[in-house]
JSON list of C-alpha atoms in Angstrom, two decimals:
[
{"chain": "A", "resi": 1, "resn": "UNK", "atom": "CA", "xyz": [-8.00, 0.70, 11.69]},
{"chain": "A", "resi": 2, "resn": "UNK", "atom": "CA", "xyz": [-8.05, -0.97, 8.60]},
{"chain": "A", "resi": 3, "resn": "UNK", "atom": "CA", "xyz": [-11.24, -0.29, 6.72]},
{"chain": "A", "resi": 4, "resn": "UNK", "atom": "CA", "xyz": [-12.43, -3.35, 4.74]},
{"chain": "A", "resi": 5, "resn": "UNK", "atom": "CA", "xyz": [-15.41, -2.87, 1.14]},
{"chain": "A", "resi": 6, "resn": "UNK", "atom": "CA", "xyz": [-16.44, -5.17, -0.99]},
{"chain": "A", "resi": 7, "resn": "UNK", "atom": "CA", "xyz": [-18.31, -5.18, -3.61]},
{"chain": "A", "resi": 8, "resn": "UNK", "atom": "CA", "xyz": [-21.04, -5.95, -4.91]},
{"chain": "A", "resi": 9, "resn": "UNK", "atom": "CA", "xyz": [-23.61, -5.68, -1.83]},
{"chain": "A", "resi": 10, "resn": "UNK", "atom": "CA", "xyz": [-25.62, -8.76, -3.68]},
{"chain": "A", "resi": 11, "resn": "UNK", "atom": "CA", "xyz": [-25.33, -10.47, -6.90]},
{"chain": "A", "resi": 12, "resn": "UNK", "atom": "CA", "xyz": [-28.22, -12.90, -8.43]},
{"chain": "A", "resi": 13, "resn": "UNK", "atom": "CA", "xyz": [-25.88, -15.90, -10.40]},
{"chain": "A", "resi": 14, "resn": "UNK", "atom": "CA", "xyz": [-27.64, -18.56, -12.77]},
{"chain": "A", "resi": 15, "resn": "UNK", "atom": "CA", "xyz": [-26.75, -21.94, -12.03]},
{"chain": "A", "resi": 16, "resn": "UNK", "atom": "CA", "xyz": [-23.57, -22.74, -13.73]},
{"chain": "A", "resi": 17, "resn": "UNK", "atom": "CA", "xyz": [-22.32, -18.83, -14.05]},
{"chain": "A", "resi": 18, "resn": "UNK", "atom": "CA", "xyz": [-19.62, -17.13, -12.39]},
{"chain": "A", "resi": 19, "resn": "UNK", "atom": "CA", "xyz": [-19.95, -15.05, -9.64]},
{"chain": "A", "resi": 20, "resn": "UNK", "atom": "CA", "xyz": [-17.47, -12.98, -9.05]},
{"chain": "A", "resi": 21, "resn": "UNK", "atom": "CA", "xyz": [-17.14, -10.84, -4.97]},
{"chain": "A", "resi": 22, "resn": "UNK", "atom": "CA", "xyz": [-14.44, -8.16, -4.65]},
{"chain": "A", "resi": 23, "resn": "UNK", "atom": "CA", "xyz": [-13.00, -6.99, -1.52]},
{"chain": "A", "resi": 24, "resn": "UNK", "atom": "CA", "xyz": [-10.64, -4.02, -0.61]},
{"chain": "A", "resi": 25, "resn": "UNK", "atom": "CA", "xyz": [-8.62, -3.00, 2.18]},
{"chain": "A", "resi": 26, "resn": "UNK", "atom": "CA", "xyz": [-7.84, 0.42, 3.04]},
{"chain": "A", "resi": 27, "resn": "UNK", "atom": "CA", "xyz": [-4.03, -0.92, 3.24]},
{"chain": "A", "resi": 28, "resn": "UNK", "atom": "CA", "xyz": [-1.95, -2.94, 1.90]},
{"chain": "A", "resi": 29, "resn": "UNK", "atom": "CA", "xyz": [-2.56, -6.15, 3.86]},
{"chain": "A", "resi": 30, "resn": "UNK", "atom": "CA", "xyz": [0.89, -7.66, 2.48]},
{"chain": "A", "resi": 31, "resn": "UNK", "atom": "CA", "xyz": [3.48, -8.32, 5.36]},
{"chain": "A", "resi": 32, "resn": "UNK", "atom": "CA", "xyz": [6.99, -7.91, 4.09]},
{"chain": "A", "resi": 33, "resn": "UNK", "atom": "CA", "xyz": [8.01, -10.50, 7.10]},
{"chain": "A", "resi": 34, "resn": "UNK", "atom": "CA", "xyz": [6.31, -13.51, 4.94]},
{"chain": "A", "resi": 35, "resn": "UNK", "atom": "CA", "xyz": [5.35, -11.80, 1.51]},
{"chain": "A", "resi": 36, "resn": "UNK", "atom": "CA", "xyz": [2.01, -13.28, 2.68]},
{"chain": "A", "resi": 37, "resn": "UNK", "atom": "CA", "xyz": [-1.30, -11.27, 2.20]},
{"chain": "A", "resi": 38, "resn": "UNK", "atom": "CA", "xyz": [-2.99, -11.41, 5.76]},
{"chain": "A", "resi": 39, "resn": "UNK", "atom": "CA", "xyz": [-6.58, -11.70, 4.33]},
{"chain": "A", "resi": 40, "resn": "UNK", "atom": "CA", "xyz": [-9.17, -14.63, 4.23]},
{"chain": "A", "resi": 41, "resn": "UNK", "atom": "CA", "xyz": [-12.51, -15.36, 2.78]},
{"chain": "A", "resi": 42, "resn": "UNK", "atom": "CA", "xyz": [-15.65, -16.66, 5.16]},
{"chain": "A", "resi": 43, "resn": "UNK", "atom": "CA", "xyz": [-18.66, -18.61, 3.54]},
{"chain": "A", "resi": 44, "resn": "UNK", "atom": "CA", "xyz": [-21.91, -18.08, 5.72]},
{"chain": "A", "resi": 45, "resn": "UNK", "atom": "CA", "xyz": [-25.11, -20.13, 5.29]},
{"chain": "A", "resi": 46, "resn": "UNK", "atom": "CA", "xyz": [-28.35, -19.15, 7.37]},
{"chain": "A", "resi": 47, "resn": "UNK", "atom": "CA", "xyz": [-28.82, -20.60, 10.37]},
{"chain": "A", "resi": 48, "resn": "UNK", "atom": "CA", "xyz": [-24.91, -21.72, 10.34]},
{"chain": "A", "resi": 49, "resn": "UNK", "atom": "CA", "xyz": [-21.25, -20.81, 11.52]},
{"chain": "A", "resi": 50, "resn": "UNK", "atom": "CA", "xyz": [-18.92, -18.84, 9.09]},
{"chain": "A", "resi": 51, "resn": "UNK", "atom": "CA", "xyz": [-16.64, -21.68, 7.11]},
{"chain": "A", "resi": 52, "resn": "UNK", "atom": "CA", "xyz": [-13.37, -20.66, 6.04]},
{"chain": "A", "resi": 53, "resn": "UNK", "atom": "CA", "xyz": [-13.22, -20.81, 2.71]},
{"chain": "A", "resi": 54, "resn": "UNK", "atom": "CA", "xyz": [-9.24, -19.28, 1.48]},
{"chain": "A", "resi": 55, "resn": "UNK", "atom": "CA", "xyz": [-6.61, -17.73, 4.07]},
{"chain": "A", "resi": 56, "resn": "UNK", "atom": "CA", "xyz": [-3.42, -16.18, 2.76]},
{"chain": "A", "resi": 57, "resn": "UNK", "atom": "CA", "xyz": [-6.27, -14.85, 0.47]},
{"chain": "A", "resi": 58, "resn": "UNK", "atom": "CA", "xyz": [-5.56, -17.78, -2.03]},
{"chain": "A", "resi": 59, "resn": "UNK", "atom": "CA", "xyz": [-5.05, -21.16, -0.13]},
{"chain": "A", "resi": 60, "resn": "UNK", "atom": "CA", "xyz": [-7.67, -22.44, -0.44]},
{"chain": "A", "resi": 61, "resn": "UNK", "atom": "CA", "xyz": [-9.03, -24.56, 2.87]},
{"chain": "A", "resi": 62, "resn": "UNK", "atom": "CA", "xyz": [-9.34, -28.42, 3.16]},
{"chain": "A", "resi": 63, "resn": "UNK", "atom": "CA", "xyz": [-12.42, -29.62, 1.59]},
{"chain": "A", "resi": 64, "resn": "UNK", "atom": "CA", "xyz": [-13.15, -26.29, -0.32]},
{"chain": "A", "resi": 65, "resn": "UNK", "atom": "CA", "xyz": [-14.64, -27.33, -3.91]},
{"chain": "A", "resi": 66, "resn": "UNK", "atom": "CA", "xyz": [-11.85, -26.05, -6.47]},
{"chain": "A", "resi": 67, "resn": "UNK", "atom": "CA", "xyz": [-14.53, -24.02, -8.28]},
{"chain": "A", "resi": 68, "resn": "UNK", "atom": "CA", "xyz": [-14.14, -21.64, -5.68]},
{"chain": "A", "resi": 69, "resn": "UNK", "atom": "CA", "xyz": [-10.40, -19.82, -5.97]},
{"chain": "A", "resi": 70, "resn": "UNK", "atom": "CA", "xyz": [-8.83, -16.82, -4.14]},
{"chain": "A", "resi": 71, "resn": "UNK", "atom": "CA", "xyz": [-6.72, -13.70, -6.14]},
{"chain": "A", "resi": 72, "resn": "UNK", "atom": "CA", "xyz": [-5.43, -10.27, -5.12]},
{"chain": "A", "resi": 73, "resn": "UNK", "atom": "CA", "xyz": [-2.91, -8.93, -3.21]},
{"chain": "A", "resi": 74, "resn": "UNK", "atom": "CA", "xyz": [-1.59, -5.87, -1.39]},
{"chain": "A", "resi": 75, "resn": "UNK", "atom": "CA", "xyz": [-5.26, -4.05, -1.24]},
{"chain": "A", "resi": 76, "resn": "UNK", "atom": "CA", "xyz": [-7.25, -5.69, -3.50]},
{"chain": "A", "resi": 77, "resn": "UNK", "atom": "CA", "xyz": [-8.23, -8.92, -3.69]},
{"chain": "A", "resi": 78, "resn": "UNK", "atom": "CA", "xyz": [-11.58, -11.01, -5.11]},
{"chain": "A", "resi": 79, "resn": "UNK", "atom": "CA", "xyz": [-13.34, -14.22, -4.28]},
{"chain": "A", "resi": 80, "resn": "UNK", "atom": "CA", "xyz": [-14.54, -16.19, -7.64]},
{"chain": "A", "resi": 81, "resn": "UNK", "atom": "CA", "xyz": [-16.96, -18.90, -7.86]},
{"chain": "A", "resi": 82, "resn": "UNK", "atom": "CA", "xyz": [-16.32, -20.46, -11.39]},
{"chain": "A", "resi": 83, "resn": "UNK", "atom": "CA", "xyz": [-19.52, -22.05, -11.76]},
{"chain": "A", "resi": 84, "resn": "UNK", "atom": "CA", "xyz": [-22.22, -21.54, -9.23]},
{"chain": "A", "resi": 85, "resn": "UNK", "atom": "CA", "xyz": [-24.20, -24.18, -7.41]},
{"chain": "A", "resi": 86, "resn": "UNK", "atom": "CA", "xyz": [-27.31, -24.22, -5.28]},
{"chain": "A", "resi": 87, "resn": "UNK", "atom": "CA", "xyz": [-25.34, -24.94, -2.09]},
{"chain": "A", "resi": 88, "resn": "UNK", "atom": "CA", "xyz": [-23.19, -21.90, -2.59]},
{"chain": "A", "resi": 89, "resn": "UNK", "atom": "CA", "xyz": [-25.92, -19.22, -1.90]},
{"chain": "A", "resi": 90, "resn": "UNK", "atom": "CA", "xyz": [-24.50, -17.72, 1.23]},
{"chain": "A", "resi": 91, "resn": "UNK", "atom": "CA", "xyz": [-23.08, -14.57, 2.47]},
{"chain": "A", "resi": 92, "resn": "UNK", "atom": "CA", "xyz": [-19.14, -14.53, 1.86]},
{"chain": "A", "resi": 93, "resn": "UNK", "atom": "CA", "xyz": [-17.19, -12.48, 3.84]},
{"chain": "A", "resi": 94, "resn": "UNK", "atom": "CA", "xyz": [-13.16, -11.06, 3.69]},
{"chain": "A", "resi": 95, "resn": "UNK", "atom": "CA", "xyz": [-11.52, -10.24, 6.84]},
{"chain": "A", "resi": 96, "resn": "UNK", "atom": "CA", "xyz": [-7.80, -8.97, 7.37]},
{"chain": "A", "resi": 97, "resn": "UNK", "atom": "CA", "xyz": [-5.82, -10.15, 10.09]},
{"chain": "A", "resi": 98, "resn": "UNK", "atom": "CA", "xyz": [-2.81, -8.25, 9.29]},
{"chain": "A", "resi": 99, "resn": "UNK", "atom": "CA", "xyz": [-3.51, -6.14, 12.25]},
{"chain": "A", "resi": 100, "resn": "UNK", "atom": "CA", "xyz": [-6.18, -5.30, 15.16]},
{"chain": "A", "resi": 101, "resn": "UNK", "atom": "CA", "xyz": [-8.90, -4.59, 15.08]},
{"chain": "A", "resi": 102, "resn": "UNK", "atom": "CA", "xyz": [-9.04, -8.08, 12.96]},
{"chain": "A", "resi": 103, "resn": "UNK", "atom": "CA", "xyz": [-11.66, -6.40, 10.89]},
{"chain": "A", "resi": 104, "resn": "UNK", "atom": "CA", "xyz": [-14.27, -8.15, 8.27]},
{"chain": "A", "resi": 105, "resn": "UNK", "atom": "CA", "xyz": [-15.68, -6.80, 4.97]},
{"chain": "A", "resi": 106, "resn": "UNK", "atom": "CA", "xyz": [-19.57, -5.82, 5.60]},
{"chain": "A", "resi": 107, "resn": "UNK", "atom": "CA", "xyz": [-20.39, -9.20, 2.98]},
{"chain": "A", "resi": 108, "resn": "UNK", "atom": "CA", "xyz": [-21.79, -10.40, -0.26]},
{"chain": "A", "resi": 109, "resn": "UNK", "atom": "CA", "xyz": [-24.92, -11.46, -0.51]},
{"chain": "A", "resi": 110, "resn": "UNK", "atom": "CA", "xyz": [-25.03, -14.41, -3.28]},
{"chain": "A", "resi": 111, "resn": "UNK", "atom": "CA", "xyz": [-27.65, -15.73, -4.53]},
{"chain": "A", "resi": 112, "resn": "UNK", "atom": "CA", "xyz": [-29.82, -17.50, -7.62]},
{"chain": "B", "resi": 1, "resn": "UNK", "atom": "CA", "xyz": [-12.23, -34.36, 14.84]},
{"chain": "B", "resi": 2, "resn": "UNK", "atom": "CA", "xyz": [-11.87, -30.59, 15.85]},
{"chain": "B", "resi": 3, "resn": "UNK", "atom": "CA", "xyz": [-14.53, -29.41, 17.86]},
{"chain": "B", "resi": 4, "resn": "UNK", "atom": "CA", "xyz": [-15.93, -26.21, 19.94]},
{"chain": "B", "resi": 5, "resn": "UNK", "atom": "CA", "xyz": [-19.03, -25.77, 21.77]},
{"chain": "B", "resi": 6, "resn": "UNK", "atom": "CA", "xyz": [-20.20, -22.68, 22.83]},
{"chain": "B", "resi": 7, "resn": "UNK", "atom": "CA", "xyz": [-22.52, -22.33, 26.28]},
{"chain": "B", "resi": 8, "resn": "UNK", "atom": "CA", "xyz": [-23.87, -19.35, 28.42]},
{"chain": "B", "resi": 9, "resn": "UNK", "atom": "CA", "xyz": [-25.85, -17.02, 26.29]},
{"chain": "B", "resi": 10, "resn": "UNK", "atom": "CA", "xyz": [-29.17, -16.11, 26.93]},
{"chain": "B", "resi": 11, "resn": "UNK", "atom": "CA", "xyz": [-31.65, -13.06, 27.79]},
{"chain": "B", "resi": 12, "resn": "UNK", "atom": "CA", "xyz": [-29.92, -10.17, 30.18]},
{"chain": "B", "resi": 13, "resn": "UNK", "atom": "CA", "xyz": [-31.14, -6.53, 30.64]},
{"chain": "B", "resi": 14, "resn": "UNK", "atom": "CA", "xyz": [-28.79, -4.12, 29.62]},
{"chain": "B", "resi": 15, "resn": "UNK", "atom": "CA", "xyz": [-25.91, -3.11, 31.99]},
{"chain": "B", "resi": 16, "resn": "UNK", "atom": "CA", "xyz": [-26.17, -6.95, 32.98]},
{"chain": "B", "resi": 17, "resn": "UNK", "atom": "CA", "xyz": [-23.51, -9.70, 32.80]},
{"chain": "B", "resi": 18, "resn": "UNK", "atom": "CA", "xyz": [-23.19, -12.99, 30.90]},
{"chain": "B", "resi": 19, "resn": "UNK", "atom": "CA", "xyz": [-19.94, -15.43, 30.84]},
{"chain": "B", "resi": 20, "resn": "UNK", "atom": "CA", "xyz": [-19.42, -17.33, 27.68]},
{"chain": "B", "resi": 21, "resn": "UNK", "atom": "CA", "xyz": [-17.88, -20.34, 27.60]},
{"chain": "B", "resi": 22, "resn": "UNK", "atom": "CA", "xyz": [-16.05, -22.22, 24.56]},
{"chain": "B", "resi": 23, "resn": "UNK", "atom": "CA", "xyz": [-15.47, -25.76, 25.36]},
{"chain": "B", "resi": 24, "resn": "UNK", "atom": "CA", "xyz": [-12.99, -27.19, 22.79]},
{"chain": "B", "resi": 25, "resn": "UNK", "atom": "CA", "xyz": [-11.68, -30.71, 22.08]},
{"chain": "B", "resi": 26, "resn": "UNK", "atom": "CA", "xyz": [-9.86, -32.81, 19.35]},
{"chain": "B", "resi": 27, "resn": "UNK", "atom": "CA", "xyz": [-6.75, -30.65, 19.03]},
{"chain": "B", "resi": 28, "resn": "UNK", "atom": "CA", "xyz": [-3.95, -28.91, 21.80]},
{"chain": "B", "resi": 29, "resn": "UNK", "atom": "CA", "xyz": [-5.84, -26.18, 22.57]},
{"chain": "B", "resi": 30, "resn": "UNK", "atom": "CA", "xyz": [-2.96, -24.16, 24.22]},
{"chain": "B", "resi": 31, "resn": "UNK", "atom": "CA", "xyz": [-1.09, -24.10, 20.84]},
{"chain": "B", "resi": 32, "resn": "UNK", "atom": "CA", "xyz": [-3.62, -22.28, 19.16]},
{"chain": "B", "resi": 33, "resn": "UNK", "atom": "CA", "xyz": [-4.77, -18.23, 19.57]},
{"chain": "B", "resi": 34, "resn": "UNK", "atom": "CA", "xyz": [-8.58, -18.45, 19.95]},
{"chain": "B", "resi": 35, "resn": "UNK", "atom": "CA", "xyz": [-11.00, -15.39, 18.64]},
{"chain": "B", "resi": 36, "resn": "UNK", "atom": "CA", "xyz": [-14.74, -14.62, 19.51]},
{"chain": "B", "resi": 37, "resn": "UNK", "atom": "CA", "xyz": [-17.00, -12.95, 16.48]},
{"chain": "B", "resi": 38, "resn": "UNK", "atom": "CA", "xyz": [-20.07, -12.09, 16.51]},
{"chain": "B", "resi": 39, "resn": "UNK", "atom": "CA", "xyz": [-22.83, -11.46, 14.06]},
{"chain": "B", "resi": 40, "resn": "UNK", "atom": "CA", "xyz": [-26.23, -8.93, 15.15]},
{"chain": "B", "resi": 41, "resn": "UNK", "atom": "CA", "xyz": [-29.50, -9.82, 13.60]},
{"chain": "B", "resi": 42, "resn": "UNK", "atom": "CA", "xyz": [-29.34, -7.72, 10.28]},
{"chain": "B", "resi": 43, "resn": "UNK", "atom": "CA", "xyz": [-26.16, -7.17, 10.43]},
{"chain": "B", "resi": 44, "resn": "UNK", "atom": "CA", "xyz": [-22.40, -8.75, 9.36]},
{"chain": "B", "resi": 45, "resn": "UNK", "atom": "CA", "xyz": [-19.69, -10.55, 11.02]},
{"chain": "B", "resi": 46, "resn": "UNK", "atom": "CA", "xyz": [-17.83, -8.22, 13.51]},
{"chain": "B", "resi": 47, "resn": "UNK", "atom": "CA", "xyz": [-14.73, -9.59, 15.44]},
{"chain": "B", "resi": 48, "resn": "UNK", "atom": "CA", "xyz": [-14.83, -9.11, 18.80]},
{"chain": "B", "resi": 49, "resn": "UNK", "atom": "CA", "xyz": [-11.87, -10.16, 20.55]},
{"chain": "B", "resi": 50, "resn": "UNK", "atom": "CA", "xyz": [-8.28, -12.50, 20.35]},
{"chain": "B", "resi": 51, "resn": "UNK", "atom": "CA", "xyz": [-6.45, -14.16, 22.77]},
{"chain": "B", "resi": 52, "resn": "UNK", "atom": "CA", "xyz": [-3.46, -15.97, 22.03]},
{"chain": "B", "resi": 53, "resn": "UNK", "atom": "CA", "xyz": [-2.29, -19.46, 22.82]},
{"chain": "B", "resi": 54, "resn": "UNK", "atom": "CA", "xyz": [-0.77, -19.03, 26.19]},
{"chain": "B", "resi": 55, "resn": "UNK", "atom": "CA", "xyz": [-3.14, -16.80, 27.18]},
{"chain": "B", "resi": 56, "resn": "UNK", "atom": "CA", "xyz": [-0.61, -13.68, 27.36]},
{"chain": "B", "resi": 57, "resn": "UNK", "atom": "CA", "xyz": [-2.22, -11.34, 24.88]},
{"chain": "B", "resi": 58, "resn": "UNK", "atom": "CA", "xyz": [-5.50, -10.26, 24.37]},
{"chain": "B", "resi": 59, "resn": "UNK", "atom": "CA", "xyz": [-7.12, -7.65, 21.98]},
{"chain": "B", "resi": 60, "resn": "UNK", "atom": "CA", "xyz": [-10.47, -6.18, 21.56]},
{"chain": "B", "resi": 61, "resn": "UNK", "atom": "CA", "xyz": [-12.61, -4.59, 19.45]},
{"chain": "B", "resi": 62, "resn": "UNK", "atom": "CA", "xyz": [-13.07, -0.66, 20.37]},
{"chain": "B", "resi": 63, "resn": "UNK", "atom": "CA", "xyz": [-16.62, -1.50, 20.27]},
{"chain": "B", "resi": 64, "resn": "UNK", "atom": "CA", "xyz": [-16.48, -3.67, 23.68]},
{"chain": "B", "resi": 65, "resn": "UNK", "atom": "CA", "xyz": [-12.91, -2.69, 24.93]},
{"chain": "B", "resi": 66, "resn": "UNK", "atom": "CA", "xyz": [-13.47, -2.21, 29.14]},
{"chain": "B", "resi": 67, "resn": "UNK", "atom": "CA", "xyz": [-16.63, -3.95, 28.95]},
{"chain": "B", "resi": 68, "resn": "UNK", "atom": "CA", "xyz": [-15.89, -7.30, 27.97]},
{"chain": "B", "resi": 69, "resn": "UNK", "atom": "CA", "xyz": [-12.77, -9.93, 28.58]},
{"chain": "B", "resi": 70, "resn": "UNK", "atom": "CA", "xyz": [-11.60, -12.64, 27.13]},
{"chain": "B", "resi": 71, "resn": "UNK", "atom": "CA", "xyz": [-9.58, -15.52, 29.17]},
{"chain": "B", "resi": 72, "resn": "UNK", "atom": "CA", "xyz": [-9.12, -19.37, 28.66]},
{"chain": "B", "resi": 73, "resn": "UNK", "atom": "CA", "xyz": [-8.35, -22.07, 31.12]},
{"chain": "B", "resi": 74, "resn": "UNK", "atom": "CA", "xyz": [-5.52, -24.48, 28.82]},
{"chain": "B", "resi": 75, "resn": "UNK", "atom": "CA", "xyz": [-5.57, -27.18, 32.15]},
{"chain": "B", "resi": 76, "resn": "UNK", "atom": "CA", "xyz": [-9.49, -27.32, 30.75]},
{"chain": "B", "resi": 77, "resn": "UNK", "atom": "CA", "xyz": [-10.16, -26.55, 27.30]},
{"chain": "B", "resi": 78, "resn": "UNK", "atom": "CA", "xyz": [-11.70, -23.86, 27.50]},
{"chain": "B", "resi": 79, "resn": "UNK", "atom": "CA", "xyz": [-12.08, -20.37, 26.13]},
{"chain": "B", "resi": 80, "resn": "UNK", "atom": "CA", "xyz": [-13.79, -17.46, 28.11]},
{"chain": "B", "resi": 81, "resn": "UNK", "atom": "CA", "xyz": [-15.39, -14.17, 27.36]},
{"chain": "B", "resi": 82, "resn": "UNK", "atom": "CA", "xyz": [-16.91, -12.18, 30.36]},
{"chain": "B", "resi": 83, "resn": "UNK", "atom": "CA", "xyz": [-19.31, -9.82, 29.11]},
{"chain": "B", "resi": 84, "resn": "UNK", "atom": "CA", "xyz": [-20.62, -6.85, 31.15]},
{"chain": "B", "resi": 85, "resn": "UNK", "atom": "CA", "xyz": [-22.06, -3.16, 31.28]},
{"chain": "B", "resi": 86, "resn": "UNK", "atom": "CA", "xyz": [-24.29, -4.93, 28.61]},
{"chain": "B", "resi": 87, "resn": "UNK", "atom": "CA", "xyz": [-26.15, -2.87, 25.50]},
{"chain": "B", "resi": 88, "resn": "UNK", "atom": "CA", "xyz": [-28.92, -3.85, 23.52]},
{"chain": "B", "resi": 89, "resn": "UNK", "atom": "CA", "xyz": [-26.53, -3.00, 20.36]},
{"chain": "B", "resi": 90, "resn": "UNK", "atom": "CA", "xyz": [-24.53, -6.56, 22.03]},
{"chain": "B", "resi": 91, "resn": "UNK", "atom": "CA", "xyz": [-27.23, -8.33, 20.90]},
{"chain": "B", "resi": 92, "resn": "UNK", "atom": "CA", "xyz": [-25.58, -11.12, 18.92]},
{"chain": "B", "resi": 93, "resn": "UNK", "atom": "CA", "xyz": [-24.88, -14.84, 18.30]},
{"chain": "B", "resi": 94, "resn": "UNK", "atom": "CA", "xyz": [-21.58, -14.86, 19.43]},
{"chain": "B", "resi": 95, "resn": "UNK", "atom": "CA", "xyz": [-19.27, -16.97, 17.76]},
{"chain": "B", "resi": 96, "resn": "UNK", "atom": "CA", "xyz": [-15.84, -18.77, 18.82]},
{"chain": "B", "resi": 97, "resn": "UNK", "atom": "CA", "xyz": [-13.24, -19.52, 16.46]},
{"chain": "B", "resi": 98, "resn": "UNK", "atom": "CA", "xyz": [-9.58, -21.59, 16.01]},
{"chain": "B", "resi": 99, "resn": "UNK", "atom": "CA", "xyz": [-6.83, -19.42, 15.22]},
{"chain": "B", "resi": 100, "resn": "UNK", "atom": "CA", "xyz": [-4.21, -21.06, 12.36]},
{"chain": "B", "resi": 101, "resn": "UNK", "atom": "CA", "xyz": [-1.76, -20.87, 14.69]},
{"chain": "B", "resi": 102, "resn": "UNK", "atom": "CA", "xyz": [-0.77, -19.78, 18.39]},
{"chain": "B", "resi": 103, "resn": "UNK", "atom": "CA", "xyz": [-0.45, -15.87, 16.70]},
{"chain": "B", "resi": 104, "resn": "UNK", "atom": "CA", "xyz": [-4.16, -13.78, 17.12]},
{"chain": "B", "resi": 105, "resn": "UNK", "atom": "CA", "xyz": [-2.34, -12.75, 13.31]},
{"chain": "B", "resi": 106, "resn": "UNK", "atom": "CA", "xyz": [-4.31, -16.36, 11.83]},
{"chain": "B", "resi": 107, "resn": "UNK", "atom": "CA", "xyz": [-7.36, -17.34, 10.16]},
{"chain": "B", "resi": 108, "resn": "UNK", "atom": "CA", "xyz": [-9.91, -18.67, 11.86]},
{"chain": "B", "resi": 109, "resn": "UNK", "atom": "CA", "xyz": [-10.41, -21.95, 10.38]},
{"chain": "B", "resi": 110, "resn": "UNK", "atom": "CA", "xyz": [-13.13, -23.90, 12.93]},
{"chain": "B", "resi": 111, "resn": "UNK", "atom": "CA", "xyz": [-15.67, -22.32, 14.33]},
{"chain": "B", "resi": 112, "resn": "UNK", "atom": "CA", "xyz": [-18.57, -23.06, 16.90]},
{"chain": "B", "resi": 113, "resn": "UNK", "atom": "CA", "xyz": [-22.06, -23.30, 16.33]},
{"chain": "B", "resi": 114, "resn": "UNK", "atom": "CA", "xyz": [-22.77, -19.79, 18.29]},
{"chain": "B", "resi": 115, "resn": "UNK", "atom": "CA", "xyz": [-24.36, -18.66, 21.69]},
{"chain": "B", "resi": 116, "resn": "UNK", "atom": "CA", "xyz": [-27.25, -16.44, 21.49]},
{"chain": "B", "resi": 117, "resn": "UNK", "atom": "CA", "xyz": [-27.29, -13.38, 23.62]},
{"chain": "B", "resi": 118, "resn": "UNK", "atom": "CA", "xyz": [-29.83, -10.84, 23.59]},
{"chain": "B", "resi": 119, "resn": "UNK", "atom": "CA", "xyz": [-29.98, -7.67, 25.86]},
{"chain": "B", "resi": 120, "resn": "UNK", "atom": "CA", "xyz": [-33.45, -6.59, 26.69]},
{"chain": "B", "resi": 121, "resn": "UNK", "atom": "CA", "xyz": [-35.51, -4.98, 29.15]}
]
């Protein structure tokens, strides 16, 4: 199974700071088939569903504000919000789906 | 507009049954793998289980492998996921998702508002 970290557990941001989530794979989530990394980011707010935030760990999603962007590939990859806002204290989560069990990073709580 | 609705969750004691139900609309459901996550109180997002669009292929997580199944009805709409041989550790808001694509191999980029289940004496 691939094993999914990230780091930190939590981070406290000021409004208008970066925040910046990283997120590792035990392997290389890059498929040779599409030279596409098979890893995506999830945004979480309480009481709602996961959003998808990037897939192909850097396309970002229709409707995603660009201060949010998507890097890495192979094994390591990291979600960066540019300039943090009130409405993006959440829990953000990576998962692979290079392979099953689909698995999901244990998330990043963000917060002000 | 894309849309999924979960139904059938509720209170069960453990080694009990419960069948979730996924109604989804806006979209042609049978060209699209559908996934079920689920989150514990406490605790993270854990996949649970893929199905893809013609219903052909299915995969679990080890976690509920031979206790739980996943089906859909494409004449209807609708995604399934039988759960039995219940545990209090399946305590969850369970979660159905939109795959990318017909592959299980996609992103999940719509998801349901959840179905609570809880497994208590």
């Amino acid at each position: 199974d691939i094993v999914m970290t990230q780091s930190p557990d939590s981070l406290a941001v000021s409004l208008g700071e970066r925040a910046t989530i990283n997120c590792k794979s035990s392997q290389s989530v890059l498929h040779s088939s599409n030279n596409k990394n098979f890893l995506t980011w999830y945004q979480q707010k309480p009481g709602q569903p996961p959003k998808m935030l990037f897939y192909w760990a850097s396309t970002r999603e229709s409707g995603v504000p660009d201060r949010f962007s998507g890097s890495g590939s192979g094994t390591d990859f990291t979600l960066t919000i540019s300039s943090l806002q009130a409405e993006d204290v959440a829990v953000y989560y990576c998962q692979q789906y290079y392979s099953p069990p689909f698995t999901f990073g244990p998330g990043t709580n963000v917060d002000i | 507009e894309v849309q999924l609705l979960e139904s059938g969750g509720g209170l069960v004691q453990p080694g009990g049954s419960l069948r979730l139900s996924c109604a989804a609309s806006g979209f042609t459901f049978s060209s699209y793998a559908m996934k079920w996550v689920r989150r514990a109180p406490g605790k993270g997002l854990e996949w649970v289980s893929s199905i893809t669009g013609g219903g052909d292929k299915t995969y679990y997580a080890d976690s509920v492998k031979g206790r739980f199944t996943v089906s859909r009805d494409n004449s209807k709409n609708t995604l399934f996921l039988q759960l039995n041989s219940l545990r209090a550790e399946d305590t969850a808001e369970y979660y159905c998702a939109k795959g990318h694509s017909a592959s299980p191999y996609s992103a999940m980029g719509v998801w349901g508002q959840g179905t609570a289940v809880t497994v208590s004496s």
